[in-house]
XYZ file of C-alpha atoms in Angstrom:
95
model
C 159.460 46.424 78.740
C 161.909 49.310 78.613
C 159.159 51.559 77.226
C 157.092 50.998 80.377
C 160.063 51.742 82.616
C 160.925 54.923 80.749
C 157.324 56.091 80.873
C 157.130 55.269 84.570
C 160.325 57.172 85.279
C 159.074 60.218 83.331
C 155.809 60.257 85.274
C 157.641 59.752 88.578
C 160.005 62.658 87.852
C 157.107 64.895 86.778
C 155.148 63.967 89.908
C 158.153 64.691 92.119
C 158.682 68.020 90.357
C 155.003 68.904 90.847
C 155.239 68.108 94.568
C 158.410 70.172 94.991
C 156.899 73.146 93.132
C 153.680 72.857 95.121
C 155.632 72.863 98.376
C 157.818 75.867 97.560
C 155.507 77.987 95.401
C 151.977 76.714 95.933
C 151.113 78.215 99.303
C 150.916 81.880 98.404
C 149.392 83.657 101.415
C 149.671 87.216 100.098
C 146.489 89.285 100.319
C 144.349 89.819 97.279
C 145.253 93.062 95.480
C 142.971 96.034 96.035
C 141.074 96.353 92.761
C 138.534 98.972 93.848
C 141.135 101.549 94.923
C 140.119 101.995 98.567
C 143.133 100.457 100.308
C 146.075 102.848 100.553
C 148.409 100.626 102.544
C 150.696 102.565 104.858
C 149.431 106.012 103.875
C 147.446 108.148 106.316
C 144.785 110.645 105.348
C 145.465 114.275 106.269
C 142.779 116.049 104.217
C 139.640 115.374 102.187
C 138.575 117.781 99.456
C 135.757 117.636 96.897
C 137.696 118.528 93.733
C 140.774 117.192 91.993
C 142.224 120.683 91.626
C 142.053 121.333 95.367
C 143.743 118.006 96.066
C 146.514 118.820 93.588
C 147.067 122.227 95.231
C 147.399 120.630 98.670
C 149.752 117.932 97.400
C 151.968 120.547 95.733
C 151.990 122.651 98.922
C 153.069 119.630 100.962
C 155.758 118.664 98.453
C 157.139 122.215 98.411
C 157.536 121.964 102.190
C 159.373 118.621 102.029
C 156.460 116.300 102.845
C 155.917 113.341 100.521
C 152.245 113.359 99.578
C 149.775 111.895 97.126
C 146.044 111.914 96.513
C 143.355 109.350 95.774
C 141.984 108.914 92.277
C 138.276 109.301 92.995
C 136.113 111.955 94.648
C 136.043 112.836 97.465
C 139.792 113.224 97.018
C 141.934 112.201 99.967
C 145.360 113.749 100.475
C 147.633 111.161 102.068
C 151.114 111.027 103.565
C 153.233 108.458 105.373
C 152.487 108.108 109.112
C 155.827 109.667 110.101
C 154.966 112.781 108.059
C 151.456 113.325 109.473
C 152.420 115.939 112.118
C 154.453 117.952 109.594
C 151.700 117.708 106.995
C 149.086 119.005 109.423
C 151.332 121.940 110.334
C 151.857 122.785 106.668
C 148.146 122.528 105.861
C 147.185 124.827 108.786
C 149.255 127.692 107.432
């Protein structure tokens, strides 16, 4: 009889553990990651250029003027900055 009790206790503990883990870690509501590379999160577009070299030149120009910038990986290349830096980036790119 003790074998049945021990087995029952093991299954009860495992079931309780599964319920606790399901409650605390099983309801992940985070969005699905962007696998196609079109979602840039908080970044705002300030320029679109056809070549990678042109995008790199614009990014370097913005960085030299103290604006954090990056570009997309695929053509047409988008030059992007944080929303707070958009006015400064547009001023830099006009000159």
